[in-house]
Coordinates of C-alpha atoms and ligand atoms in Angstrom, one line a residue:
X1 CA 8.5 101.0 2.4
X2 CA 10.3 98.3 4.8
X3 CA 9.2 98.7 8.7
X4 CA 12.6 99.6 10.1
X5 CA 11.8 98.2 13.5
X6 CA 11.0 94.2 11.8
X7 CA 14.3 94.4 10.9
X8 CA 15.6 94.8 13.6
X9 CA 13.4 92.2 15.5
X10 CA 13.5 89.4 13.5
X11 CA 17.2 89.4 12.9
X12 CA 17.2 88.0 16.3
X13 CA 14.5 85.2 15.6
X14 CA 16.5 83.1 12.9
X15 CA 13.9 82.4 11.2
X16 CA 14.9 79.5 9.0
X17 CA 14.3 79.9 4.8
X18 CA 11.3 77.5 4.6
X19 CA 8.8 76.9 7.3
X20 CA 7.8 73.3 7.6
X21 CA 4.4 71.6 9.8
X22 CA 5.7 69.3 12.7
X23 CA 4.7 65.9 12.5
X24 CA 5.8 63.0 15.6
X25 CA 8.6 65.6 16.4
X26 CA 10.2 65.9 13.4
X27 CA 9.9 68.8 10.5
X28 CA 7.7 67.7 7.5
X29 CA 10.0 67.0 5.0
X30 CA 9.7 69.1 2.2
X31 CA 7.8 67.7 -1.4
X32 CA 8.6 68.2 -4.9
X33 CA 7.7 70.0 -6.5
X34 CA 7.1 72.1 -3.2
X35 CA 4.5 74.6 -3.0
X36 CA 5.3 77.3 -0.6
X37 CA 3.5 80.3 0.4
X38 CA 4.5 84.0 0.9
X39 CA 4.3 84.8 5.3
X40 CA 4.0 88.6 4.8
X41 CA 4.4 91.7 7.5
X42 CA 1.2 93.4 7.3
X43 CA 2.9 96.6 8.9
X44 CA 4.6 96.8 5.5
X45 CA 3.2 93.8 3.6
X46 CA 6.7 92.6 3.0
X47 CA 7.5 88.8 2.9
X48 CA 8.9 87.8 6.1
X49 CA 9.0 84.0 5.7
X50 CA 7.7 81.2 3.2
X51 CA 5.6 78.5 4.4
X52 CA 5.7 75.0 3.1
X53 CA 2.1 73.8 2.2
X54 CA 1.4 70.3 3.3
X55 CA -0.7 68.3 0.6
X56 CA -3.1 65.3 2.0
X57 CA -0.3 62.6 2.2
X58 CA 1.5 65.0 4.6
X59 CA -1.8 65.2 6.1
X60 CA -2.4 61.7 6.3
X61 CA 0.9 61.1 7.4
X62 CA 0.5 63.8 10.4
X63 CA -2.8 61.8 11.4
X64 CA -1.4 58.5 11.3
X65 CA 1.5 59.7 13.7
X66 CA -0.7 61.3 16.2
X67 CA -2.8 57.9 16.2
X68 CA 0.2 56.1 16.8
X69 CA 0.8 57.8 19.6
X70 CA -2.5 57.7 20.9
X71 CA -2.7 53.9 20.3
X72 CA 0.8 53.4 21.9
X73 CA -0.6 54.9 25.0
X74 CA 2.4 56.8 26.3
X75 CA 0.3 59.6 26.4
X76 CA -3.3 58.4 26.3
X77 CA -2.5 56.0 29.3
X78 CA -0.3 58.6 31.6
X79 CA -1.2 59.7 34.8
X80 CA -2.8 63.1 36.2
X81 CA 0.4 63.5 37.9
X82 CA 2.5 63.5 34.6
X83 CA 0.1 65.3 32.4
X84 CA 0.1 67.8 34.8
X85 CA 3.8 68.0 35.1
X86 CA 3.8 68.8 31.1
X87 CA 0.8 71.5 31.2
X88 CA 2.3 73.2 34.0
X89 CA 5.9 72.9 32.5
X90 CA 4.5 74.1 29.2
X91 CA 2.8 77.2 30.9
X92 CA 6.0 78.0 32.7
X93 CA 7.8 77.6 29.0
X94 CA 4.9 80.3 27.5
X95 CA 5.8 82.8 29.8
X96 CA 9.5 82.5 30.0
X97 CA 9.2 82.6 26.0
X98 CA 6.8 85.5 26.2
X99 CA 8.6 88.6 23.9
X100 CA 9.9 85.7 21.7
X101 CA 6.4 84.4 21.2
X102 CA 4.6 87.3 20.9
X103 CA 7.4 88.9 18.3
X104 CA 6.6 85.8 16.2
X105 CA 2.9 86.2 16.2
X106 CA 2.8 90.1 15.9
X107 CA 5.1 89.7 12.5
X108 CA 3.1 87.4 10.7
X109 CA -0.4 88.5 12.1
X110 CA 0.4 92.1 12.7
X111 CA -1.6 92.7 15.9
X112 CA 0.5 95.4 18.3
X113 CA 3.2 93.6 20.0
X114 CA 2.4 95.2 23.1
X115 CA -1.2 93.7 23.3
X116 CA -0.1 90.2 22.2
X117 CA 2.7 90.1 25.3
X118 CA 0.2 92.0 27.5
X119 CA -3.0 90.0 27.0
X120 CA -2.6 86.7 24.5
X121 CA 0.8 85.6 25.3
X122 CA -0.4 85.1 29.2
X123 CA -3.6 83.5 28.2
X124 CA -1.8 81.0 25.8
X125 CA 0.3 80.1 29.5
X126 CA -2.9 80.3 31.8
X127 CA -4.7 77.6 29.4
X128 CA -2.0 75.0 30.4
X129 CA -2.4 75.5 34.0
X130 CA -6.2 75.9 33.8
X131 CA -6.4 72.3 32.5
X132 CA -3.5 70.9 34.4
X133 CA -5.3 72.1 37.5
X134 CA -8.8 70.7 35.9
X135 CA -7.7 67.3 35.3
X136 CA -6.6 67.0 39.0
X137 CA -10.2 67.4 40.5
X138 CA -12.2 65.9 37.4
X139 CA -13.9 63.2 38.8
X140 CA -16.5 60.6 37.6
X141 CA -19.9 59.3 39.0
X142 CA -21.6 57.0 40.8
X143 CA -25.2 55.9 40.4
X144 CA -26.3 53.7 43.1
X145 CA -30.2 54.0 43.0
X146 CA -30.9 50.4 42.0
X147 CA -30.6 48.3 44.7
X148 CA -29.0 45.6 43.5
X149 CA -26.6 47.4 41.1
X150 CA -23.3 50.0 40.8
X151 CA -22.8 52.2 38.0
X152 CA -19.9 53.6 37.2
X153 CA -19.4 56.6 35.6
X154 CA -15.5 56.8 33.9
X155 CA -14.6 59.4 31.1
X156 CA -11.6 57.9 28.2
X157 CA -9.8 60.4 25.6
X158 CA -11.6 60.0 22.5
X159 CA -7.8 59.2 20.1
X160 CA -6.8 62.1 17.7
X161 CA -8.8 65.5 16.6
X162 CA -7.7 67.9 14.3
X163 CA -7.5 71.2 15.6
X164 CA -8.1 74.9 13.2
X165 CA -7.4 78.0 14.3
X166 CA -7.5 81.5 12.7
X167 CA -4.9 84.3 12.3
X168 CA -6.7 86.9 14.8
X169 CA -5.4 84.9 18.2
X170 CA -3.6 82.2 16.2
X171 CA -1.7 80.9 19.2
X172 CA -4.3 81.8 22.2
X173 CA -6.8 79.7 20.8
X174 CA -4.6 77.4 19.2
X175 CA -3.2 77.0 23.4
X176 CA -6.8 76.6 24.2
X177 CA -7.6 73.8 22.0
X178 CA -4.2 72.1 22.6
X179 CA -4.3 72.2 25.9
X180 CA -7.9 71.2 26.8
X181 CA -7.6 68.2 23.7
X182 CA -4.4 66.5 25.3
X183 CA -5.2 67.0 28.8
X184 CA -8.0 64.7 28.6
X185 CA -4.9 61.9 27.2
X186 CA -5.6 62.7 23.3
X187 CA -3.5 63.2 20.1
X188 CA -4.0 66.1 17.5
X189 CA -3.5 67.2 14.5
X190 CA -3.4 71.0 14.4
X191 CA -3.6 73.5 11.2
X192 CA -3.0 76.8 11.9
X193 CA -4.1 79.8 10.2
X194 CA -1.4 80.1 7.0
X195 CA -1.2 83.6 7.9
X196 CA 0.2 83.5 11.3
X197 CA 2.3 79.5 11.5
X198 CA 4.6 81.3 13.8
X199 CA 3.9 80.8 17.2
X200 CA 2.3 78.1 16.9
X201 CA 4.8 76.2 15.9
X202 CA 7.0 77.0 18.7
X203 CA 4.4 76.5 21.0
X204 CA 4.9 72.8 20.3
X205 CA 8.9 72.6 19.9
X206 CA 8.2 74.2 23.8
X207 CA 5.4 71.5 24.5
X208 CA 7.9 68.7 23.5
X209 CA 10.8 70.7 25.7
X210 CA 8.3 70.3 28.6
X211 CA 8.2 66.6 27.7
X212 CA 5.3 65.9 25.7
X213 CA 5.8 62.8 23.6
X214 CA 6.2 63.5 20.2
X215 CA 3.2 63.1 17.8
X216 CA 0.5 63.9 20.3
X217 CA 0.3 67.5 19.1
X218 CA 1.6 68.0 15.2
X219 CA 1.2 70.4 13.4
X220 CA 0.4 70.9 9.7
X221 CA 0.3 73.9 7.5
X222 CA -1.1 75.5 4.3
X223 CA -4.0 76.9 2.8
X224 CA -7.5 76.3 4.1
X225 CA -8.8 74.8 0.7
X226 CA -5.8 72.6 0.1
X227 CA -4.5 71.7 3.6
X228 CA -7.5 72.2 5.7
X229 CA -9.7 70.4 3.9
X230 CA -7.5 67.5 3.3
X231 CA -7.2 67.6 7.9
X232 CA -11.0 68.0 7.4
X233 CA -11.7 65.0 5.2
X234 CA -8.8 62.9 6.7
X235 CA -9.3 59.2 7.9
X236 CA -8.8 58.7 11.6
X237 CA -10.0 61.6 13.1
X238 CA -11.8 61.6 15.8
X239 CA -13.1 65.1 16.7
X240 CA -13.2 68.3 14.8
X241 CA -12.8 71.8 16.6
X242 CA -12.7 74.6 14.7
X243 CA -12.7 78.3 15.1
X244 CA -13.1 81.1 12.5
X245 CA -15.9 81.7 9.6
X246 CA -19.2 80.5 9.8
X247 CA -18.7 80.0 6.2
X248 CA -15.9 78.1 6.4
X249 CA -17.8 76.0 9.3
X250 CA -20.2 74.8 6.7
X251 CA -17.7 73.5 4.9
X252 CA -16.1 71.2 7.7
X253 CA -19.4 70.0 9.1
X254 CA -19.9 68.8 5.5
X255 CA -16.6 66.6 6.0
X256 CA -17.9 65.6 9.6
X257 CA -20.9 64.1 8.3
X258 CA -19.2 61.8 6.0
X259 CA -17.7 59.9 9.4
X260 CA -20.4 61.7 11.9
X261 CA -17.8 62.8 13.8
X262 CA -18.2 65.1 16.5
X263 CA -17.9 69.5 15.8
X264 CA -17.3 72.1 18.0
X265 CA -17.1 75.5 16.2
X266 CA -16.8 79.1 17.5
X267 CA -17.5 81.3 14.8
X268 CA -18.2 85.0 14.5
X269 CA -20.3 88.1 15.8
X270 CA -21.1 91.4 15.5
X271 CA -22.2 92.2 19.5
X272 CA -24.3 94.4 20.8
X273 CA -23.0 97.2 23.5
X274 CA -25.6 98.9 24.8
X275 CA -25.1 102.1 26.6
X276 CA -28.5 103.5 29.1
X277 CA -28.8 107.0 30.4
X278 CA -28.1 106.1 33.5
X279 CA -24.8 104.3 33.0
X280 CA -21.6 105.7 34.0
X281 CA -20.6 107.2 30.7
X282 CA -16.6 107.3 31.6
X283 CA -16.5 103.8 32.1
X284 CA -18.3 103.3 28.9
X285 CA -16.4 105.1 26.8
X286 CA -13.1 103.5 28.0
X287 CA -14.4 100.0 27.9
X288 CA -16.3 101.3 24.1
X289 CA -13.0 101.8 22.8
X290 CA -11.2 98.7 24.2
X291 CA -13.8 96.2 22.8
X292 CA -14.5 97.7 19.6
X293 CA -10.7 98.5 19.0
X294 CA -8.7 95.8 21.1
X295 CA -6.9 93.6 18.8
X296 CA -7.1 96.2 16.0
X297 CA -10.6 95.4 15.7
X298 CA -10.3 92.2 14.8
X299 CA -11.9 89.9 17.4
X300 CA -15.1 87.7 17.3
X301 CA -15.8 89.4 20.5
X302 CA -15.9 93.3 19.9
X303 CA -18.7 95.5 20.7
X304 CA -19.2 96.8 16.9
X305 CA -22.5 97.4 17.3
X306 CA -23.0 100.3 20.0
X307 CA -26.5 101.4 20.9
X308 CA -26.7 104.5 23.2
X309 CA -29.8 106.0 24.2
X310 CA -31.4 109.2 23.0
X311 CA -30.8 111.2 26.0
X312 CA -26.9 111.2 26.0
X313 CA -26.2 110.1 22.8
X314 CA -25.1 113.6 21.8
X315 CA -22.8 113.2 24.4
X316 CA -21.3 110.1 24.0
X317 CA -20.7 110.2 20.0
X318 CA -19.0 113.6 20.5
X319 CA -16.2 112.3 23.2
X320 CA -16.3 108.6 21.5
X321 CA -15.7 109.8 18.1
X322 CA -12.8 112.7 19.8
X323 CA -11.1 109.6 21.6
X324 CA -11.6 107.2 18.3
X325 CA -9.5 109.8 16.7
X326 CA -6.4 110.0 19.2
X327 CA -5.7 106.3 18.8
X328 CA -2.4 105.4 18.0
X329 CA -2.3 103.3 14.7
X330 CA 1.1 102.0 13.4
X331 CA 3.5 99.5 13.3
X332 CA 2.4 96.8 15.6
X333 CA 5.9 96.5 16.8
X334 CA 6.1 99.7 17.9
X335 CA 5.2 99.4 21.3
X336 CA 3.0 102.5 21.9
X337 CA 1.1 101.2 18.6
X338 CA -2.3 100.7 19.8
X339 CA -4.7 99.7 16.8
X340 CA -2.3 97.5 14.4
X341 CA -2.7 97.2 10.5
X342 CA -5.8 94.2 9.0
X343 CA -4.0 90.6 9.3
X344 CA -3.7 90.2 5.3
X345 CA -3.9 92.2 2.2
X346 CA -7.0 90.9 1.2
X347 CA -8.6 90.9 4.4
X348 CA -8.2 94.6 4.4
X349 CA -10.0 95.3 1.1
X350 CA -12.6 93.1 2.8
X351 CA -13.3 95.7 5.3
X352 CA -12.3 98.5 2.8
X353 CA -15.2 97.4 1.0
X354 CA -18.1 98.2 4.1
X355 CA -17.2 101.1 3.3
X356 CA -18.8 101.2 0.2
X357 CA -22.0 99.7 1.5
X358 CA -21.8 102.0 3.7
X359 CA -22.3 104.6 1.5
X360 CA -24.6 103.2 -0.6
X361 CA -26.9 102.3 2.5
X362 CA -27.2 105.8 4.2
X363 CA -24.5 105.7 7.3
X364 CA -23.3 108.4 8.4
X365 CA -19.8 108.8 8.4
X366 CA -18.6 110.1 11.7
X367 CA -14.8 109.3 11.1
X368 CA -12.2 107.4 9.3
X369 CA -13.6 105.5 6.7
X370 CA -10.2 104.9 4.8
X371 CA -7.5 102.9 4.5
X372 CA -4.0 104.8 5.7
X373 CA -1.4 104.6 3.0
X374 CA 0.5 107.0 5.0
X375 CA 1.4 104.9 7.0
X376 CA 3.5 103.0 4.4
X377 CA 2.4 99.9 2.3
X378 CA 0.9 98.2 5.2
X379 CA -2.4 97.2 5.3
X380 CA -4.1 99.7 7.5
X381 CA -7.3 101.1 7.9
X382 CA -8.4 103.9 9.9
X383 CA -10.3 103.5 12.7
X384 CA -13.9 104.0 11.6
X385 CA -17.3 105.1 13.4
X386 CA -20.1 105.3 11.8
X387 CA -24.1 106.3 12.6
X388 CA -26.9 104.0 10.8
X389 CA -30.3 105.0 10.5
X390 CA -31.4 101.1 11.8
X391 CA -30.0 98.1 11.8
X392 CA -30.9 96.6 8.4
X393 CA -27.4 98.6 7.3
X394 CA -25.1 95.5 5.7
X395 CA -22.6 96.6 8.7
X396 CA -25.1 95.3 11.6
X397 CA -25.7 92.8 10.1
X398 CA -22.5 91.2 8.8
X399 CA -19.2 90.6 10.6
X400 CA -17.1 93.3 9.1
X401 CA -14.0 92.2 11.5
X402 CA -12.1 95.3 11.6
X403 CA -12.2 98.8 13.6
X404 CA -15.3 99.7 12.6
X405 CA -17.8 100.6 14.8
X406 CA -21.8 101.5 14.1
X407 CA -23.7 103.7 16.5
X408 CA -27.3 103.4 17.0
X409 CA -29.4 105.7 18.7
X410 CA -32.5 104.0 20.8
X411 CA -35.8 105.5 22.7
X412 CA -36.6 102.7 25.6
X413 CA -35.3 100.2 27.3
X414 CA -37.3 97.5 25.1
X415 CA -36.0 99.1 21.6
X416 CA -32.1 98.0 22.5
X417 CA -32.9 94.5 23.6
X418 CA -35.2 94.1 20.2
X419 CA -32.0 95.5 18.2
X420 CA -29.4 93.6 20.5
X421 CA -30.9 90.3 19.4
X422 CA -31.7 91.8 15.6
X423 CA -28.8 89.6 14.3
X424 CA -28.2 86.0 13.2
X425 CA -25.3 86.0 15.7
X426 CA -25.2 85.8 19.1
X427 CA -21.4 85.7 20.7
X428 CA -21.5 88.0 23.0
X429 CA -23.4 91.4 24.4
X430 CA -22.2 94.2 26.8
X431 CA -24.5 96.9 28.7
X432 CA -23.6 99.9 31.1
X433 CA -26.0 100.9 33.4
X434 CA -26.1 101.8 36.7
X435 CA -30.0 99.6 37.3
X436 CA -30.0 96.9 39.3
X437 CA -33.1 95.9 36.8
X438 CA -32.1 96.8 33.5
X439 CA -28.9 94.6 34.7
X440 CA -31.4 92.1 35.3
X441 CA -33.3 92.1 32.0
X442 CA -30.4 92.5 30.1
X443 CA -29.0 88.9 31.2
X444 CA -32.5 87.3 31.0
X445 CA -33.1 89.0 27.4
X446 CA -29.9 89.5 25.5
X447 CA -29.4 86.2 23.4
X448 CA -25.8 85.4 23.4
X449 CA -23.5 82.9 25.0
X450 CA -21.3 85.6 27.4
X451 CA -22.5 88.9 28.5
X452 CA -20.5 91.5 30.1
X453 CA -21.9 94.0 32.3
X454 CA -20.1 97.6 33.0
X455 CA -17.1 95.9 32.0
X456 CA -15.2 95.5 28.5
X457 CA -14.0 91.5 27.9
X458 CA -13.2 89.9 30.9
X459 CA -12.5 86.3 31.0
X460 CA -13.2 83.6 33.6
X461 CA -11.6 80.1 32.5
X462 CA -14.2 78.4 34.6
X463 CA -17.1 79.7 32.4
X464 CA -18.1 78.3 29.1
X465 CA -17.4 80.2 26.2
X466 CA -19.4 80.0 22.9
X467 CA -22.0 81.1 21.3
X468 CA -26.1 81.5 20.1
X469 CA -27.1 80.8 16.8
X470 CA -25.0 81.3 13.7
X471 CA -21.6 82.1 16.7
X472 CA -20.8 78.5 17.7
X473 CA -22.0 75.4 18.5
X474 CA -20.7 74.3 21.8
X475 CA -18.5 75.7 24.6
X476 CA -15.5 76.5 25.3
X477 CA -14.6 75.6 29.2
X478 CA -13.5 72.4 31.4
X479 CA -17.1 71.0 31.8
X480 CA -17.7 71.8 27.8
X481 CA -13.8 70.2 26.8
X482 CA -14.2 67.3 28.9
X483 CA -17.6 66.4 27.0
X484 CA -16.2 67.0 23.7
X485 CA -12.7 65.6 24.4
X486 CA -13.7 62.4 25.8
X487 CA -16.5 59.7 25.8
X488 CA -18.1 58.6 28.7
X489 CA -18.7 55.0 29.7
X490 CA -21.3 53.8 32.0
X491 CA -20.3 50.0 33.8
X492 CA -23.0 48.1 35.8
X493 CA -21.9 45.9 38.2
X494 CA -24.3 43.3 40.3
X495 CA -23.8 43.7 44.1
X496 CA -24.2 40.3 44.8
X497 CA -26.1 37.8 43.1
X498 CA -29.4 39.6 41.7
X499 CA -31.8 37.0 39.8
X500 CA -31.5 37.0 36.6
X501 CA -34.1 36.2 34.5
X502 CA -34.1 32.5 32.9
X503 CA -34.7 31.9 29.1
X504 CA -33.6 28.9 27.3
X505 CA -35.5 26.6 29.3
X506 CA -38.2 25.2 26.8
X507 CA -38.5 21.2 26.1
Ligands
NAD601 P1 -11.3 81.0 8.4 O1 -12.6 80.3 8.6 O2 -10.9 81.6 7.1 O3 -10.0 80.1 8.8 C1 -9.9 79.4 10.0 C2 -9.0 78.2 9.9 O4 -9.7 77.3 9.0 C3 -7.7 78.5 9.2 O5 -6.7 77.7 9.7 C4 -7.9 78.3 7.7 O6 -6.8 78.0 7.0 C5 -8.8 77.0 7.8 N1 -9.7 76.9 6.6 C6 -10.1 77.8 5.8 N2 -10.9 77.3 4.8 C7 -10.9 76.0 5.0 C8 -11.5 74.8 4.4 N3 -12.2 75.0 3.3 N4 -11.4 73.6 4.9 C9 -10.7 73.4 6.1 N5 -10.0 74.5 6.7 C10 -10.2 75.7 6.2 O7 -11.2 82.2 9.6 P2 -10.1 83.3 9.7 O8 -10.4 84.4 8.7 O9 -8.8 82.7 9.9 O10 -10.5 83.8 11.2 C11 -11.3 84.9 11.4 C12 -12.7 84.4 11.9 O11 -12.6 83.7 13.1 C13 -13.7 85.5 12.2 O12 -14.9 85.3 11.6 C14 -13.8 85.5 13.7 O13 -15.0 86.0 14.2 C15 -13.6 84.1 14.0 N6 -13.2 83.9 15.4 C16 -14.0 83.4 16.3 C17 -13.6 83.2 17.6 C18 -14.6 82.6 18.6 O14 -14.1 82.2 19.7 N7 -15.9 82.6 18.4 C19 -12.3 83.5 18.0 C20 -11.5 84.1 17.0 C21 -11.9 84.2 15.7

């Protein structure tokens, strides 16, 4: 069954018969034989779009035009003034392009329309400004504690990093990696998810509009296996940041060691929200809902694991399962659609499959628990809430990435922190409670990278971003980006004429 309402949208999108990478401005030319890949709805699963797969000579090819450009310095050597002038015109670009953009990424990675233009499309915009407005107050140091000496402090881009971003936020991330890479004056190479090419790709046809030179960003695309690790394994690159598996993570850092070049990964999570007696159980619920089922579920960041204690968990499971059960799941371009369908068929079965463990391991079934072919040949699944008996269960412990959630119930304050941490992730954590102390403990014990408190996902640019343990390594953030994006050089200078010592003076 055909989504009535795609029709209608894309019509207006011209989508053109073969979707190409973008390399120094220019489409990537297509190969032969060429080997291109279904881009399908997953509102109805049908195929929207096919999307050339670049092979590593088109890799190659992309790397050795963003070095160009790098090395040519039209970019690398611009000022603050004009690399602000592009950020800031790109940001302006985002939001004028906002229903356009977001129609693009809801088609191919099926997350509701209405949260995408809402939430991710203004992020994507408030990235470019972010570091526009970083790069104009980054300064460098001085060190002038021996006497007879200046050091200076300067920062210079590192040349060209290849970029990966997955289909959950394809061009939110992808925005944040962009932007805070080419602000610091480098190149990139940038392989989006082959689920959701998009967005992305007009993000950089608006980036070149705003006057980037062509082949700082480019863009290739196709399959992790073929085109990613071709980008992963390429010569000439400088940096690698990556976001997605853990167990694709492994793979790249396996490529970086070849060259020792530099990582920075953000990977994935299973997070803690832990709900106290005292907490204000309204606010609670709402913000239990919106992290666990924002995005359809599928965000690093949800609050999957919810532990409430003993005396109001009755409570809370009864109005959180009623509410779980009122959300609106359809097509995610219907705009009242509040949970959308999983990103990909086989992404689906993935979750589809907890369900099974679940079984097997004892949960509790509170509701859901099932995919939703009434809704048409999309690839749905209901959302899901489950109680566990502890948090061995296979869906604590792994990232099942979809809206599921597990309740736990807990005795004393100890008991949550001890399950909170119980994981070999640590992304992020959330707690409600009305105690100045438990607030306390809660940030000195919890062990991830950002914690909210009474609050579902809020976001502060200024703050790193990234996570404990298997979740990351490195931040997210301007401090973080300028580290990663650039190397620092120290320059001593004498003041003067200090002695130096004489050698070389034997008979
Ligand atoms: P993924 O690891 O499968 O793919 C991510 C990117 O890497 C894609 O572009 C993919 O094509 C590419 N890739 C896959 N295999 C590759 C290989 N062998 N070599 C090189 N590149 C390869 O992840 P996904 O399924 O697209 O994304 C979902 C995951 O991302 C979830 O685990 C989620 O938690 C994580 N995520 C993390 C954050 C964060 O900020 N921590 C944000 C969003 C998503």
């Amino acid at each position: 069954m055909g989504s009535p309402i795609l029709h209608e949208s894309i019509a207006n999108l011209e989508l053109p018969d073969l979707i190409t990478g973008h390399i120094a401005g220019l489409p990537v030319l297509p190969k032969t034989p060429a080997i291109s890949l279904p881009v399908r709805y997953p509102g109805s699963g049908e195929t929207i779009a096919s999307l050339q797969e670049d092979d590593a000579t088109q890799v190659a090819t992309a790397v050795a035009a963003a070095k160009a450009r790098f090395e040519s310095g039209e970019w690398s050597q611009s000022t603050i003034e004009e690399r602000q002038r592009v950020l800031r015109a790109t940001a302006q670009a985002i939001r004028t392009h906002a229903n356009d953009l977001a129609l693009r990424e809801s088609i191919c990675a099926g997350l509701p329309f209405a949260h995408l233009a809402a939430r991710q499309i203004p992020r994507a915009a408030d990235n470019f400004d972010f570091f526009a407005d970083y790069i104009g107050v980054l300064a460098g140091e001085t060190f002038d504690q021996l006497q007879e000496y200046r050091t200076v402090i300067t920062r210079h881009p590192v040349g060209v990093a290849a970029l990966f971003a997955p289909w959950n936020a394809c061009l939110a991330l992808s925005s944040m990696q962009v932007a805070s890479c080419i602000a610091f004056g480098n190149s990139c190479v940038l392989k989006p998810s082959e689920f959701s090419p998009l967005a992305v790709l007009q993000l950089v046809h608006l980036l070149e509009s705003a006057g980037l030179p062509s082949g700082v960003v480019n863009i290739v695309n196709g399959r992790g296996a073929v085109t990613g690790a071709a980008l992963a394994q390429a010569e000439g690159i400088d940096r690698i940041a990556f976001t997605g598996r853990g167990d694709t993570a492994r793979k790249l850092m396996r490529a970086a060691a070849e060259r020792l070049t530099p990582v920075h990964f953000e990977l994935e999570g299973n997070s803690a929200n832990i709900i106290f007696d005292d907490a204000d159980i309204d606010r609670a619920i709402d913000g239990a809902l919106v992290s666990a089922f924002g995005n359809s579920g599928q965000i690093c960041i949800a609050g999957s694991r919810i532990l409430v204690q003993t005396q109001i968990a009755e409570r809370f499971i009864e109005r959180f399962v009623a509410r779980t059960e009122t959300l609106r799941v359809g097509d995610p371009l219907d705009s009242t659609t509040e949970v959308g369908p999983m990103g990909f068929a086989e992404h689906q079965q993935h979750v589809l499959n907890f369900f099974t463990l679940a079984k097997n391991s004892g949960a509790n079934l509170l509701t859901g628990g099932r995919a939703m072919p009434e809704l048409g040949s999309g690839y749905f699944v209901a959302p899901t809430v489950f109680k566990v008996l502890d948090n061995h269960s296979p869906l604590c412990q792994e990232e099942i990435f979809g809206p599921v959630v597990t309740i736990q119930v807990f005795e004393d304050d100890e008991e949550a922190w001890a399950i909170a941490n119980d994981s070999r992730f640590g992304l992020v954590g959330y707690c409600w409670t009305e105690s100045l102390h438990r607030a306390q403990v809660f940030q000195q014990k919890v062990q991830a990278g950002t914690l909210w408190l009474n609050t579902p996902i809020a976001r502060d640019l200024r703050a790193p971003f990234g996570g404990f343990k298997a979740s990351g390594i490195g931040r997210d953030g301007p401090r973080h980006a300028a580290d990663f994006f650039t190397e620092e050089k120290a320059t001593i200078a004498a003041l003067g004429k200090p002695a130096i010592m004489k050698i070389g003076m034997g008979q």
